[in-house]
Tab-separated table of N, CA and C in Angstrom:
chain	number	residue	atom	x	y	z
H	1460	MET	N	127.093	56.467	-28.806
H	1460	MET	CA	126.109	56.302	-29.802
H	1460	MET	C	125.305	55.408	-29.439
H	1461	LYS	N	125.751	54.030	-29.272
H	1461	LYS	CA	125.175	53.244	-28.651
H	1461	LYS	C	124.151	53.066	-27.117
H	1462	LYS	N	124.342	53.820	-26.350
H	1462	LYS	CA	123.745	54.513	-24.987
H	1462	LYS	C	122.954	55.147	-25.493
H	1463	TYR	N	123.159	56.436	-26.854
H	1463	TYR	CA	122.136	56.798	-27.076
H	1463	TYR	C	120.853	55.880	-27.609
H	1464	THR	N	120.968	54.948	-28.410
H	1464	THR	CA	119.837	54.142	-29.128
H	1464	THR	C	119.529	53.966	-28.338
H	1465	THR	N	119.657	52.611	-27.293
H	1465	THR	CA	119.501	52.575	-25.925
H	1465	THR	C	118.614	53.172	-25.139
H	1466	SER	N	118.734	54.504	-24.809
H	1466	SER	CA	118.275	55.328	-23.881
H	1466	SER	C	116.651	56.116	-24.935
H	1467	ILE	N	117.271	56.125	-26.837
H	1467	ILE	CA	115.608	56.524	-27.236
H	1467	ILE	C	114.727	54.628	-27.109
H	1468	ILE	N	115.506	54.069	-26.921
H	1468	ILE	CA	114.481	52.805	-27.109
H	1468	ILE	C	113.887	52.998	-25.935
H	1469	ILE	N	114.596	52.720	-24.703
H	1469	ILE	CA	113.634	52.942	-23.200
H	1469	ILE	C	112.663	53.285	-23.559
H	1470	VAL	N	112.833	54.829	-23.660
H	1470	VAL	CA	111.757	55.916	-23.705
H	1470	VAL	C	110.886	55.322	-24.431
H	1471	VAL	N	111.068	54.728	-25.897
H	1471	VAL	CA	109.935	54.800	-26.316
H	1471	VAL	C	108.915	53.661	-26.218
H	1472	ILE	N	109.971	52.303	-25.214
H	1472	ILE	CA	108.992	51.699	-24.605
H	1472	ILE	C	108.135	51.673	-23.644
H	1473	LEU	N	108.684	52.803	-23.218
H	1473	LEU	CA	107.973	53.470	-21.710
H	1473	LEU	C	106.783	54.361	-21.835
H	1474	LEU	N	106.865	54.463	-23.106
H	1474	LEU	CA	105.669	55.218	-23.723
H	1474	LEU	C	105.183	54.640	-24.116
H	1475	LEU	N	105.150	53.463	-25.307
H	1475	LEU	CA	104.136	53.038	-25.518
H	1475	LEU	C	103.417	51.595	-24.206
H	1476	SER	N	104.062	51.245	-23.187
H	1476	SER	CA	103.707	50.592	-22.270
H	1476	SER	C	102.680	52.206	-21.447
H	1477	SER	N	102.837	52.961	-21.398
H	1477	SER	CA	101.953	53.981	-20.404
H	1477	SER	C	100.970	54.244	-21.103
H	1478	CYS	N	100.799	54.449	-22.334
H	1478	CYS	CA	99.848	54.333	-23.139
H	1478	CYS	C	98.493	53.673	-22.439
H	1479	SER	N	97.293	53.768	-22.567
H	1479	SER	CA	96.314	53.103	-22.271
H	1479	SER	C	95.293	52.296	-23.526
H	1480	SER	N	95.072	50.866	-23.286
H	1480	SER	CA	95.111	50.025	-24.371
H	1480	SER	C	93.236	50.369	-24.703
H	1481	THR	N	92.833	50.546	-23.548
H	1481	THR	CA	91.405	50.621	-23.964
H	1481	THR	C	90.352	52.218	-23.793
H	1482	GLN	N	89.815	52.029	-24.951
H	1482	GLN	CA	88.963	52.870	-25.800
H	1482	GLN	C	88.697	53.678	-24.798
H	1483	SER	N	88.013	54.859	-24.698
H	1483	SER	CA	87.623	56.298	-24.034
H	1483	SER	C	86.196	56.075	-24.376
H	1484	LEU	N	85.121	56.585	-23.691
H	1484	LEU	CA	83.745	57.023	-23.969
H	1484	LEU	C	83.848	57.849	-25.076
H	1485	GLN	N	84.415	58.726	-24.624
H	1485	GLN	CA	84.885	59.831	-26.088
H	1485	GLN	C	85.141	59.171	-27.113
H	1486	GLU	N	86.037	58.530	-27.477
H	1486	GLU	CA	86.907	58.201	-28.489
H	1486	GLU	C	85.977	57.576	-28.734
H	1487	TYR	N	85.096	56.406	-28.335
H	1487	TYR	CA	83.863	55.577	-28.803
H	1487	TYR	C	82.861	56.660	-29.811
H	1488	TYR	N	82.825	57.230	-28.949
H	1488	TYR	CA	81.390	58.623	-29.806
H	1488	TYR	C	81.997	59.226	-31.148
H	1489	VAL	N	83.096	59.219	-31.455
H	1489	VAL	CA	84.084	60.040	-32.295
H	1489	VAL	C	83.981	58.719	-32.884
H	1490	ASP	N	84.762	57.502	-32.293
H	1490	ASP	CA	84.875	56.552	-33.724
H	1490	ASP	C	83.674	56.250	-34.373
H	1491	ASN	N	82.380	56.019	-33.914
H	1491	ASN	CA	81.033	55.799	-34.760
H	1491	ASN	C	79.744	57.068	-34.917
H	1492	GLN	N	80.334	58.053	-34.999
H	1492	GLN	CA	79.852	59.731	-35.597
H	1492	GLN	C	78.911	58.828	-36.900
H	1493	GLU	N	79.995	58.730	-37.746
H	1493	GLU	CA	80.049	58.721	-39.196
H	1493	GLU	C	79.381	57.094	-39.506
H	1494	ASN	N	79.217	56.218	-38.625
H	1494	ASN	CA	78.810	54.632	-38.892
H	1494	ASN	C	77.247	54.719	-39.398
H	1495	PRO	N	77.136	54.128	-40.083
H	1495	PRO	CA	75.243	54.360	-40.363
H	1495	PRO	C	74.022	53.759	-39.552
H	1496	ASN	N	74.901	52.588	-38.943
H	1496	ASN	CA	74.277	52.304	-37.755
H	1496	ASN	C	73.903	52.978	-36.514
H	1497	PHE	N	74.599	53.707	-36.801
H	1497	PHE	CA	74.756	54.353	-35.423
H	1497	PHE	C	73.647	55.848	-35.580
H	1498	ILE	N	72.942	56.253	-34.803
H	1498	ILE	CA	72.309	57.511	-34.649
H	1498	ILE	C	73.264	58.983	-33.865
H	1499	SER	N	73.562	59.744	-33.937
H	1499	SER	CA	74.570	60.690	-33.614
H	1499	SER	C	74.155	61.898	-32.975
H	1500	LEU	N	73.420	62.026	-31.957
H	1500	LEU	CA	73.193	63.971	-32.054
H	1500	LEU	C	74.329	64.242	-30.674
H	1501	ASP	N	74.333	65.831	-30.531
H	1501	ASP	CA	75.417	66.416	-29.200
H	1501	ASP	C	73.554	67.238	-29.555
H	1502	VAL	N	73.183	67.577	-28.101
H	1502	VAL	CA	71.937	68.568	-27.868
H	1502	VAL	C	72.279	68.970	-27.120
H	1503	PRO	N	71.986	70.604	-26.500
H	1503	PRO	CA	72.036	71.167	-25.306
H	1503	PRO	C	70.794	71.593	-24.795
H	1504	ALA	N	71.675	71.534	-23.028
H	1504	ALA	CA	69.945	71.273	-22.354
H	1504	ALA	C	69.221	72.087	-22.963
H	1505	SER	N	68.939	73.257	-23.384
H	1505	SER	CA	68.097	74.084	-23.644
H	1505	SER	C	66.940	73.331	-24.364
H	1506	ILE	N	67.163	72.358	-24.988
H	1506	ILE	CA	65.773	71.799	-25.690
H	1506	ILE	C	65.750	71.190	-25.128
H	1507	LEU	N	65.860	70.466	-24.164
H	1507	LEU	CA	64.809	70.355	-23.142
H	1507	LEU	C	63.558	71.302	-22.705
H	1508	ASN	N	63.043	72.411	-22.981
H	1508	ASN	CA	62.053	73.315	-22.797
H	1508	ASN	C	62.199	73.429	-21.310
H	1509	LEU	N	62.843	73.166	-20.584
H	1509	LEU	CA	63.052	73.244	-19.252
H	1509	LEU	C	62.469	74.725	-17.985
H	1510	GLU	N	62.752	75.586	-19.216
H	1510	GLU	CA	62.509	77.070	-18.770
H	1510	GLU	C	61.580	77.407	-18.575
H	1511	GLU	N	60.589	77.377	-19.050
H	1511	GLU	CA	58.733	77.357	-18.761
H	1511	GLU	C	58.126	76.423	-18.096
H	1512	THR	N	58.563	75.872	-17.766
H	1512	THR	CA	58.062	74.927	-16.681
H	1512	THR	C	57.825	75.511	-15.206
H	1513	ASN	N	56.827	75.188	-14.805
H	1513	ASN	CA	56.781	75.963	-13.488
H	1513	ASN	C	58.253	74.803	-12.236
H	1514	LEU	N	59.276	75.002	-11.945
H	1514	LEU	CA	60.127	74.779	-11.251
H	1514	LEU	C	60.671	75.196	-9.645
H	1515	THR	N	60.918	74.017	-9.146
H	1515	THR	CA	60.778	74.700	-7.655
H	1515	THR	C	63.048	75.088	-7.838
H	1516	ASP	N	63.369	75.472	-6.675
H	1516	ASP	CA	64.329	76.216	-7.170
H	1516	ASP	C	65.580	75.241	-6.846
H	1517	VAL	N	65.629	73.733	-6.544
H	1517	VAL	CA	66.304	72.759	-6.177
H	1517	VAL	C	66.357	72.429	-7.887
H	1518	GLN	N	65.190	72.488	-8.553
H	1518	GLN	CA	64.841	72.362	-10.185
H	1518	GLN	C	65.651	73.034	-10.572
H	1519	LYS	N	65.499	74.164	-10.760
H	1519	LYS	CA	66.419	75.619	-11.349
H	1519	LYS	C	67.479	75.396	-11.282
H	1520	GLU	N	67.897	74.430	-10.314
H	1520	GLU	CA	69.373	74.569	-9.645
H	1520	GLU	C	69.972	73.432	-10.295
H	1521	ALA	N	69.319	72.220	-10.319
H	1521	ALA	CA	69.939	71.443	-11.375
H	1521	ALA	C	69.569	71.233	-12.756
H	1522	ILE	N	68.509	72.334	-13.307
H	1522	ILE	CA	68.784	72.216	-14.744
H	1522	ILE	C	70.262	73.413	-15.095
H	1523	GLY	N	70.566	74.240	-14.032
H	1523	GLY	CA	71.201	74.750	-13.862
H	1523	GLY	C	72.800	74.149	-14.320
H	1524	SER	N	72.934	72.945	-13.854
H	1524	SER	CA	74.175	72.415	-13.573
H	1524	SER	C	74.376	71.407	-15.174
H	1525	LEU	N	73.485	71.693	-16.118
H	1525	LEU	CA	73.835	70.690	-17.530
H	1525	LEU	C	74.306	71.508	-18.698
H	1526	LYS	N	74.766	71.122	-19.203
H	1526	LYS	CA	75.875	71.879	-20.259
H	1526	LYS	C	74.653	71.091	-21.583
H	1527	LYS	N	74.941	70.091	-21.615
H	1527	LYS	CA	74.633	69.589	-22.813
H	1527	LYS	C	74.820	67.567	-22.920
H	1528	LEU	N	73.844	67.213	-23.663
H	1528	LEU	CA	73.641	65.523	-23.800
H	1528	LEU	C	74.226	65.571	-25.100
H	1529	ASN	N	75.158	64.265	-24.952
H	1529	ASN	CA	75.828	63.360	-26.773
H	1529	ASN	C	75.223	62.042	-26.249
H	1530	ILE	N	74.027	61.808	-27.384
H	1530	ILE	CA	73.384	60.565	-28.144
H	1530	ILE	C	74.114	60.101	-28.762
H	1531	LEU	N	74.320	58.878	-28.811
H	1531	LEU	CA	74.600	57.622	-29.695
H	1531	LEU	C	74.092	56.943	-29.586
H	1532	ALA	N	73.245	56.044	-30.201
H	1532	ALA	CA	72.235	54.935	-30.594
H	1532	ALA	C	72.590	54.108	-31.459
H	1533	PHE	N	72.712	53.028	-31.568
H	1533	PHE	CA	72.626	51.986	-32.569
H	1533	PHE	C	71.304	51.111	-32.594
H	1534	LYS	N	70.910	51.382	-34.002
H	1534	LYS	CA	69.905	50.944	-33.934
H	1534	LYS	C	69.673	49.526	-34.621
H	1535	LYS	N	69.606	48.773	-34.415
H	1535	LYS	CA	69.897	47.181	-34.541
H	1535	LYS	C	68.899	47.230	-35.512
H	1536	SER	N	69.213	45.819	-36.537
H	1536	SER	CA	68.026	45.625	-37.512
H	1536	SER	C	68.810	44.130	-37.737
H	1537	GLN	N	67.986	43.515	-39.369
H	1537	GLN	CA	68.526	42.020	-39.030
H	1537	GLN	C	69.686	41.772	-39.822
H	1538	GLU	N	70.123	42.935	-40.315
H	1538	GLU	CA	71.130	43.147	-41.498
H	1538	GLU	C	73.052	43.244	-40.726
H	1539	ASN	N	72.633	43.837	-39.302
H	1539	ASN	CA	73.538	44.375	-38.238
H	1539	ASN	C	73.188	42.639	-37.210
H	1540	VAL	N	72.946	42.227	-36.916
H	1540	VAL	CA	72.846	41.850	-35.959
H	1540	VAL	C	74.728	41.058	-35.429
H	1541	ALA	N	75.237	40.717	-36.081
H	1541	ALA	CA	76.811	40.765	-35.644
H	1541	ALA	C	77.573	41.907	-35.175
H	1542	GLU	N	77.228	43.086	-36.057
H	1542	GLU	CA	78.328	44.072	-35.314
H	1542	GLU	C	77.330	44.219	-34.440
H	1543	PHE	N	75.774	44.164	-34.119
H	1543	PHE	CA	74.947	44.433	-32.921
H	1543	PHE	C	76.065	44.286	-31.700
H	1544	LYS	N	76.167	42.751	-31.718
H	1544	LYS	CA	76.811	41.795	-30.707
H	1544	LYS	C	78.499	42.612	-30.233
H	1545	VAL	N	78.870	43.211	-31.418
H	1545	VAL	CA	80.081	43.722	-31.133
H	1545	VAL	C	80.631	44.830	-30.555
H	1546	GLU	N	79.545	46.172	-30.754
H	1546	GLU	CA	79.267	47.280	-30.418
H	1546	GLU	C	79.162	47.038	-29.228
H	1547	GLN	N	77.892	46.431	-28.864
H	1547	GLN	CA	77.551	46.349	-27.104
H	1547	GLN	C	78.911	45.680	-26.563
H	1548	ALA	N	78.755	44.447	-26.797
H	1548	ALA	CA	80.467	44.382	-25.945
H	1548	ALA	C	81.595	45.164	-25.737
H	1549	ASN	N	82.114	46.270	-27.200
H	1549	ASN	CA	82.482	47.412	-26.867
H	1549	ASN	C	82.094	48.143	-25.651
H	1550	VAL	N	81.229	48.687	-25.819
H	1550	VAL	CA	80.716	49.113	-24.384
H	1550	VAL	C	80.470	48.898	-23.546
H	1551	LYS	N	80.340	47.597	-23.304
H	1551	LYS	CA	80.118	46.945	-22.274
H	1551	LYS	C	81.540	46.960	-21.214
H	1552	LYS	N	82.900	46.918	-21.965
H	1552	LYS	CA	83.834	46.913	-21.652
H	1552	LYS	C	84.362	48.113	-21.534
H	1553	ILE	N	84.123	49.077	-21.853
H	1553	ILE	CA	84.383	50.747	-21.332
H	1553	ILE	C	83.809	51.075	-20.502
H	1554	LEU	N	82.531	50.535	-20.404
H	1554	LEU	CA	81.458	51.075	-19.222
H	1554	LEU	C	82.404	50.244	-17.822
H	1555	LYS	N	82.859	48.788	-17.779
H	1555	LYS	CA	83.639	48.481	-16.555
H	1555	LYS	C	84.814	49.294	-16.173
H	1556	ASN	N	84.721	50.344	-17.054
H	1556	ASN	CA	86.156	50.644	-16.147
H	1556	ASN	C	86.122	51.254	-15.213
H	1557	ASP	N	87.007	50.779	-14.056
H	1557	ASP	CA	86.773	51.360	-12.570
H	1557	ASP	C	86.653	53.117	-12.306
H	1558	LYS	N	87.214	54.189	-13.696
H	1558	LYS	CA	86.537	56.011	-13.414
H	1558	LYS	C	85.347	55.865	-13.502
H	1559	PHE	N	84.787	54.850	-13.742
H	1559	PHE	CA	82.849	55.183	-13.875
H	1559	PHE	C	82.297	54.605	-12.543
H	1560	VAL	N	81.970	55.313	-11.741
H	1560	VAL	CA	80.845	54.987	-10.139
H	1560	VAL	C	79.514	54.496	-10.563
H	1561	GLU	N	79.110	53.413	-10.780
H	1561	GLU	CA	77.862	52.757	-10.988
H	1561	GLU	C	76.975	53.472	-9.390
H	1562	LEU	N	75.747	54.438	-10.038
H	1562	LEU	CA	74.630	55.197	-9.144
H	1562	LEU	C	73.454	54.413	-9.608
H	1563	MET	N	73.156	53.906	-10.914
H	1563	MET	CA	71.799	52.996	-10.532
H	1563	MET	C	71.726	51.316	-11.874
H	1564	LYS	N	71.082	50.519	-11.895
H	1564	LYS	CA	70.618	49.471	-12.177
H	1564	LYS	C	69.618	49.931	-12.785
H	1565	LEU	N	68.820	49.481	-14.044
H	1565	LEU	CA	67.735	49.837	-14.535
H	1565	LEU	C	67.417	49.225	-15.272
H	1566	ASN	N	65.989	47.776	-15.134
H	1566	ASN	CA	65.439	47.054	-15.514
H	1566	ASN	C	64.171	47.002	-15.788
H	1567	SER	N	63.222	47.389	-17.300
H	1567	SER	CA	62.166	47.689	-17.912
H	1567	SER	C	61.641	46.426	-18.716
H	1568	SER	N	60.843	46.576	-18.752
H	1568	SER	CA	60.019	46.031	-20.125
H	1568	SER	C	60.286	46.571	-22.414
H	1569	TYR	N	61.717	47.551	-21.479
H	1569	TYR	CA	62.296	48.462	-22.947
H	1569	TYR	C	63.341	47.166	-22.831
H	1570	GLY	N	63.781	47.026	-22.143
H	1570	GLY	CA	65.283	46.686	-21.865
H	1570	GLY	C	66.104	47.042	-20.266
H	1571	LYS	N	67.394	46.455	-20.657
H	1571	LYS	CA	68.184	46.837	-19.279
H	1571	LYS	C	68.852	48.573	-19.428
H	1572	GLY	N	69.947	48.513	-18.283
H	1572	GLY	CA	70.722	49.976	-18.750
H	1572	GLY	C	71.154	49.654	-17.062
H	1573	VAL	N	72.063	50.871	-17.198
H	1573	VAL	CA	72.822	51.443	-16.308
H	1573	VAL	C	73.279	52.551	-16.509
H	1574	ILE	N	73.142	53.273	-15.389
H	1574	ILE	CA	73.258	54.522	-15.403
H	1574	ILE	C	74.917	54.667	-13.956
H	1575	LYS	N	75.399	54.999	-14.780
H	1575	LYS	CA	77.235	55.712	-14.356
H	1575	LYS	C	77.862	57.077	-13.758
H	1576	TYR	N	78.367	57.376	-13.437
H	1576	TYR	CA	79.170	59.110	-12.882
H	1576	TYR	C	80.458	58.924	-13.530
H	1577	LEU	N	81.068	60.164	-13.884
H	1577	LEU	CA	82.428	60.723	-13.574
H	1577	LEU	C	82.351	62.191	-12.758
H	1578	GLY	N	83.024	61.327	-11.884
H	1578	GLY	CA	83.589	62.808	-10.600
H	1578	GLY	C	83.394	62.289	-9.209
H	1579	ASP	N	83.547	63.475	-8.656
H	1579	ASP	CA	83.381	63.340	-7.318
H	1579	ASP	C	81.852	63.139	-7.300
H	1580	GLU	N	81.503	62.649	-5.565
H	1580	GLU	CA	80.587	62.180	-5.250
H	1580	GLU	C	78.949	63.351	-5.426
H	1581	ASP	N	79.860	64.338	-4.831
H	1581	ASP	CA	78.572	65.824	-4.692
H	1581	ASP	C	78.939	66.528	-5.743
H	1582	ALA	N	80.204	66.475	-6.899
H	1582	ALA	CA	80.571	67.437	-8.191
H	1582	ALA	C	80.567	66.425	-9.280
H	1583	ILE	N	79.820	65.928	-9.405
H	1583	ILE	CA	79.937	65.414	-10.612
H	1583	ILE	C	79.754	65.741	-12.097
H	1584	ASP	N	81.021	65.583	-12.908
H	1584	ASP	CA	81.242	66.155	-14.237
H	1584	ASP	C	80.352	65.524	-15.496
H	1585	GLU	N	79.773	64.429	-15.205
H	1585	GLU	CA	79.196	63.471	-16.282
H	1585	GLU	C	78.754	62.227	-15.776
H	1586	VAL	N	77.498	62.066	-16.317
H	1586	VAL	CA	76.158	61.108	-16.407
H	1586	VAL	C	76.479	60.207	-17.532
H	1587	ILE	N	76.184	58.923	-17.314
H	1587	ILE	CA	76.966	57.980	-18.263
H	1587	ILE	C	75.245	57.252	-18.268
H	1588	VAL	N	74.385	57.495	-18.992
H	1588	VAL	CA	73.027	56.358	-19.413
H	1588	VAL	C	72.943	55.307	-20.626
H	1589	TYR	N	72.973	53.610	-19.887
H	1589	TYR	CA	73.166	52.618	-21.004
H	1589	TYR	C	72.074	52.479	-21.065
H	1590	GLY	N	70.991	51.999	-21.908
H	1590	GLY	CA	69.755	51.439	-21.653
H	1590	GLY	C	70.618	50.328	-23.389
H	1591	SER	N	70.101	49.646	-23.128
H	1591	SER	CA	69.961	48.075	-24.394
H	1591	SER	C	68.645	46.755	-24.361
H	1592	SER	N	68.073	46.761	-25.424
H	1592	SER	CA	67.143	46.180	-25.719
H	1592	SER	C	67.648	45.237	-26.701
H	1593	ASP	N	67.415	43.926	-26.817
H	1593	ASP	CA	67.803	43.415	-28.341
H	1593	ASP	C	67.419	42.818	-28.730
H	1594	GLU	N	65.769	43.505	-29.256
H	1594	GLU	CA	64.940	44.201	-30.335
H	1594	GLU	C	65.048	45.347	-31.000
H	1595	LYS	N	65.746	46.321	-30.433
H	1595	LYS	CA	66.014	48.068	-30.694
H	1595	LYS	C	67.149	47.967	-30.990
H	1596	GLY	N	68.336	47.600	-29.655
H	1596	GLY	CA	69.727	48.507	-29.940
H	1596	GLY	C	69.773	48.787	-29.134
H	1597	PHE	N	70.681	49.510	-28.922
H	1597	PHE	CA	71.466	50.137	-27.255
H	1597	PHE	C	71.053	51.714	-27.579
H	1598	MET	N	71.545	52.422	-26.621
H	1598	MET	CA	71.995	54.502	-26.989
H	1598	MET	C	72.580	54.199	-25.540
H	1599	LEU	N	73.293	55.322	-25.693
H	1599	LEU	CA	74.146	55.684	-24.808
H	1599	LEU	C	73.670	57.506	-24.697
H	1600	ILE	N	73.770	57.434	-23.265
H	1600	ILE	CA	73.446	59.426	-23.058
H	1600	ILE	C	74.817	60.137	-22.031
H	1601	ARG	N	75.390	60.932	-23.108
H	1601	ARG	CA	76.289	61.754	-21.542
H	1601	ARG	C	75.669	62.772	-21.163
H	1602	VAL	N	75.269	62.755	-20.326
H	1602	VAL	CA	74.588	63.941	-19.553
H	1602	VAL	C	76.098	64.699	-19.188
H	1603	LEU	N	76.398	65.791	-19.693
H	1603	LEU	CA	77.545	67.168	-19.363
H	1603	LEU	C	77.031	68.132	-18.992
H	1604	GLY	N	77.637	68.349	-17.606
H	1604	GLY	CA	77.241	69.856	-17.244
H	1604	GLY	C	77.979	69.928	-16.053
H	1605	ASP	N	77.821	70.531	-15.186
H	1605	ASP	CA	79.227	71.228	-13.728
H	1605	ASP	C	78.569	70.765	-12.119
H	1606	ASN	N	79.314	70.278	-11.614
H	1606	ASN	CA	78.962	70.383	-10.377
H	1606	ASN	C	77.368	69.381	-10.259
H	1607	MET	N	76.989	68.839	-10.533
H	1607	MET	CA	75.555	67.879	-10.720
H	1607	MET	C	76.018	67.146	-9.936
H	1608	ASN	N	75.239	67.003	-8.898
H	1608	ASN	CA	75.069	65.713	-7.607
H	1608	ASN	C	74.266	65.206	-8.142
H	1609	PRO	N	73.948	63.576	-7.296
H	1609	PRO	CA	73.067	62.925	-7.739
H	1609	PRO	C	71.298	62.882	-7.068
H	1610	ALA	N	70.984	63.927	-6.395
H	1610	ALA	CA	70.234	64.801	-6.082
H	1610	ALA	C	69.907	65.317	-6.916
H	1611	HIS	N	71.158	65.979	-7.929
H	1611	HIS	CA	69.507	66.714	-9.146
H	1611	HIS	C	69.450	65.907	-10.111
H	1612	LEU	N	70.256	64.564	-9.912
H	1612	LEU	CA	69.079	63.427	-11.156
H	1612	LEU	C	67.761	63.665	-10.902
H	1613	VAL	N	67.581	63.538	-9.705
H	1613	VAL	CA	66.344	63.171	-9.457
H	1613	VAL	C	65.423	63.959	-9.344
H	1614	GLN	N	65.641	65.323	-9.306
H	1614	GLN	CA	65.319	66.253	-9.251
H	1614	GLN	C	64.888	67.002	-11.100
H	1615	LEU	N	65.483	66.510	-11.745
H	1615	LEU	CA	65.898	66.309	-13.232
H	1615	LEU	C	64.765	65.846	-13.649
H	1616	MET	N	64.738	64.401	-13.282
H	1616	MET	CA	63.422	63.697	-14.191
H	1616	MET	C	62.340	64.098	-13.906
H	1617	ASN	N	61.970	64.550	-12.370
H	1617	ASN	CA	61.166	64.987	-11.878
H	1617	ASN	C	60.304	66.238	-12.599
H	1618	ALA	N	61.484	67.235	-13.278
H	1618	ALA	CA	61.351	68.516	-14.078
H	1618	ALA	C	61.229	67.889	-14.795
H	1619	LEU	N	61.796	66.770	-15.593
H	1619	LEU	CA	61.318	66.199	-17.018
H	1619	LEU	C	59.685	65.626	-17.429
H	1620	GLN	N	59.147	65.301	-16.222
H	1620	GLN	CA	57.963	64.405	-16.052
H	1620	GLN	C	56.711	65.853	-15.870
H	1621	LYS	N	57.231	67.029	-15.219
H	1621	LYS	CA	56.646	68.012	-15.111
H	1621	LYS	C	56.458	68.564	-16.093
H	1622	SER	N	56.941	68.884	-17.453
H	1622	SER	CA	57.304	69.442	-18.451
H	1622	SER	C	56.482	69.293	-19.547
H	1623	ASP	N	56.123	67.221	-19.580
H	1623	ASP	CA	55.598	67.694	-20.530
H	1623	ASP	C	56.399	66.739	-21.859
H	1624	TYR	N	58.068	66.801	-21.999
H	1624	TYR	CA	58.706	67.003	-23.022
H	1624	TYR	C	58.670	65.858	-23.885
H	1625	LYS	N	58.124	65.894	-25.605
H	1625	LYS	CA	58.033	64.233	-26.017
H	1625	LYS	C	59.175	64.706	-26.780
H	1626	GLY	N	60.058	64.669	-26.815
H	1626	GLY	CA	61.320	64.694	-27.794
H	1626	GLY	C	61.525	65.396	-28.736
H	1627	GLU	N	60.792	66.407	-28.882
H	1627	GLU	CA	61.108	67.764	-30.345
H	1627	GLU	C	62.363	67.758	-30.426
H	1628	GLY	N	63.155	67.864	-31.251
H	1628	GLY	CA	64.051	68.526	-31.642
H	1628	GLY	C	65.205	67.676	-31.480
H	1629	LEU	N	65.010	65.739	-31.716
H	1629	LEU	CA	65.660	65.175	-31.489
H	1629	LEU	C	65.716	64.183	-32.687
H	1630	GLY	N	64.475	64.384	-33.593
H	1630	GLY	CA	64.740	64.201	-35.090
H	1630	GLY	C	64.410	62.378	-35.119
H	1631	GLU	N	65.404	62.160	-35.958
H	1631	GLU	CA	65.840	60.652	-36.292
H	1631	GLU	C	65.783	59.785	-34.575
H	1632	LEU	N	66.450	60.179	-33.320
H	1632	LEU	CA	65.909	59.664	-32.653
H	1632	LEU	C	64.575	58.998	-31.746
H	1633	GLY	N	63.935	59.857	-32.215
H	1633	GLY	CA	61.990	59.826	-31.776
H	1633	GLY	C	61.803	58.467	-32.428
H	1634	ASP	N	62.435	58.517	-33.605
H	1634	ASP	CA	61.823	57.590	-34.914
H	1634	ASP	C	62.423	55.905	-33.999
H	1635	PHE	N	63.720	56.045	-33.690
H	1635	PHE	CA	63.989	55.114	-32.958
H	1635	PHE	C	63.777	54.597	-31.609
H	1636	LEU	N	62.950	55.680	-30.666
H	1636	LEU	CA	62.466	55.175	-29.568
H	1636	LEU	C	61.294	54.532	-30.082
H	1637	LYS	N	61.072	55.039	-31.091
H	1637	LYS	CA	59.319	54.481	-31.423
H	1637	LYS	C	59.431	53.399	-31.705
H	1638	GLY	N	60.132	52.714	-32.421
H	1638	GLY	CA	60.843	51.615	-32.953
H	1638	GLY	C	60.866	51.412	-34.225
């Protein structure tokens, strides 16, 4: 009986020690969907209305590799400054995980950001865009797709510019971006 109890204790310790203590990005999204400080949207790639635009074959391939966008935005106000700092630190901690590969850093008059991805260099499954402004808050966008590559991201940006997409269908998020 003592051997049996000892064996169970060892198994439990091994299981607990093998669990990751770092929250995943997916868990972060799920945990904050209902938080009133966040705006959460799951958007199909078709909302971008890029099918009607004159696209090159490479741009069509880039659009075809997209599935959907998961958007989570924290709108900063005078009442939630402390929570903003905590949530911003949580996101930065998650994004420091070695499984995310940095593609580029962003710095503009709107704020700072970073683009990272998960997957192989030539077969990206998920792109993460994180942008933060000390005045407005921060936004996380998960671009989900199949076998995307960095060149596709550039082509996607070109296609979006060509389409004159103004954020139709994004509801509250458009208001967040305006101020």
